Coordinates of C-alpha atoms in Angstrom, one line a residue:
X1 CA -195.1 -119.9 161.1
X2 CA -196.0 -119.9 157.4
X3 CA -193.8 -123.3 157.1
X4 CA -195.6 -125.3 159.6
X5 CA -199.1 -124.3 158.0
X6 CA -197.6 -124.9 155.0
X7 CA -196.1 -128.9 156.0
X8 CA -199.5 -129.4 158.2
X9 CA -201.5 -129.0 155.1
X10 CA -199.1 -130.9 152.9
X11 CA -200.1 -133.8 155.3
X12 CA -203.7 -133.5 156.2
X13 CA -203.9 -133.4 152.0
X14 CA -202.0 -136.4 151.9
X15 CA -203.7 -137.9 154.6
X16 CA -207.1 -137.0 152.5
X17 CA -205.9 -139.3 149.3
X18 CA -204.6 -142.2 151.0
X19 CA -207.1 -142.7 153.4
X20 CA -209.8 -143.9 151.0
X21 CA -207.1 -145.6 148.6
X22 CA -206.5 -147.7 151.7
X23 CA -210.1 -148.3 152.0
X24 CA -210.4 -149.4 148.7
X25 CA -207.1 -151.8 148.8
X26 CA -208.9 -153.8 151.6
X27 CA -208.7 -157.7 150.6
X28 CA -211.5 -158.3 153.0
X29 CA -214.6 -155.8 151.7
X30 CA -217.1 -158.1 152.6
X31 CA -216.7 -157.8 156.7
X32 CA -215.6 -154.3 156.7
X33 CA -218.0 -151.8 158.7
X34 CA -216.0 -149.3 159.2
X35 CA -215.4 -147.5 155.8
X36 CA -217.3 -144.6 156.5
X37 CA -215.4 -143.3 159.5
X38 CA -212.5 -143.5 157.3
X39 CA -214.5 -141.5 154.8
X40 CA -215.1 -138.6 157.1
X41 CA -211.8 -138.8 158.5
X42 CA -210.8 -138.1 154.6
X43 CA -212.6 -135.3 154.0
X44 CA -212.2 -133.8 157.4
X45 CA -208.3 -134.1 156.6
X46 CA -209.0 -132.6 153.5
X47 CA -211.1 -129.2 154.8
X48 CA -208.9 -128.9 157.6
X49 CA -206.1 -128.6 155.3
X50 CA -207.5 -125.7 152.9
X51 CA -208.4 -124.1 156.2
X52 CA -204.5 -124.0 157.0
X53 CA -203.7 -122.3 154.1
X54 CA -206.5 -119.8 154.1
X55 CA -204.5 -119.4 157.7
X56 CA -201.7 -119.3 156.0
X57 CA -202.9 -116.3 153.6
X58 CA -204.0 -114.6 156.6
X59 CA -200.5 -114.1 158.3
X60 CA -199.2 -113.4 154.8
X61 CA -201.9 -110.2 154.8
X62 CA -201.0 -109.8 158.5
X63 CA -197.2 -108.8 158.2
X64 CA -197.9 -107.3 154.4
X65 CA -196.1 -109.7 152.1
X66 CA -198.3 -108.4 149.4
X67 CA -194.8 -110.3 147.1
X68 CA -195.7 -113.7 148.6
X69 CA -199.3 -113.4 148.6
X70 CA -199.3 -112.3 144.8
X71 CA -196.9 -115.4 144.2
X72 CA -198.8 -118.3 145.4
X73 CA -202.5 -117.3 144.7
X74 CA -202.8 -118.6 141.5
X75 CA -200.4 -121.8 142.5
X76 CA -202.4 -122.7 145.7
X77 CA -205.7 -121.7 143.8
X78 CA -205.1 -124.8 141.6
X79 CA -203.8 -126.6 143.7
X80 CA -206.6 -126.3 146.8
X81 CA -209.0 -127.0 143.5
X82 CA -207.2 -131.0 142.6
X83 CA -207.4 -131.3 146.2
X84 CA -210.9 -131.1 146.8
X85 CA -212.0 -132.8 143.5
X86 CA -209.7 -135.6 144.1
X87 CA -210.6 -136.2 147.5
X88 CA -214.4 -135.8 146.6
X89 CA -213.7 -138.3 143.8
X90 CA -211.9 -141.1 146.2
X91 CA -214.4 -141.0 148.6
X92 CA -217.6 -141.2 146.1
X93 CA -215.6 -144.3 144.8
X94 CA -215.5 -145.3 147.9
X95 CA -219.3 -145.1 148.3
X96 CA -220.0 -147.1 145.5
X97 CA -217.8 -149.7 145.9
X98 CA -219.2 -150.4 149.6
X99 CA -222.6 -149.0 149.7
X100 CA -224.2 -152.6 148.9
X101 CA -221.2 -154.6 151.0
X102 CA -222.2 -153.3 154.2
X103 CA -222.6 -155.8 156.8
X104 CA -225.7 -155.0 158.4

């Protein structure tokens, strides 16, 4: 169980980054309308995958692996951290790079 949280929050992370890169890689900014669903799709991804591993802590306190759990704390700390801030980052640049292109 622990690998599949684990690989599902390895991709909703990685679905967090490139999301908004692919926003900001459009050729055509001027008739795009839809940036902000890809927005909230990023940060959705990106809250849905710390919620896996605080899932993931949970069934390592569940069946006692007090070992495991001492072992990736400070790792997944970090790591849930970079993930946040460079999601939050993306998507702010997002913001400003389309907040005034907006085809109304």
């Amino acid at each position: 169980m622990s690998g599949w949280l684990n690989m599902g929050s390895l991709v909703l992370g990685l679905i967090a980054w490139i999301l908004p890169v692919l926003n900001l890689g459009r050729d055509n900014k001027k008739e795009y309308k839809h940036w902000v669903t890809l927005s909230i799709i990023s940060i959705s991804a990106c809250a849905l995958s710390l919620c896996l591993q605080i899932f993931n802590n949970y069934h390592l306190v569940q069946i006692e692996d007090w070992g495991g759990l001492m072992d990736t704390m400070s790792a997944l700390a970090f790591v849930a951290g970079v993930l946040l801030i460079v999601t939050i980052l993306l998507n702010v640049i997002t913001l400003i790079v389309y907040r005034d292109r907006t085809v109304k």
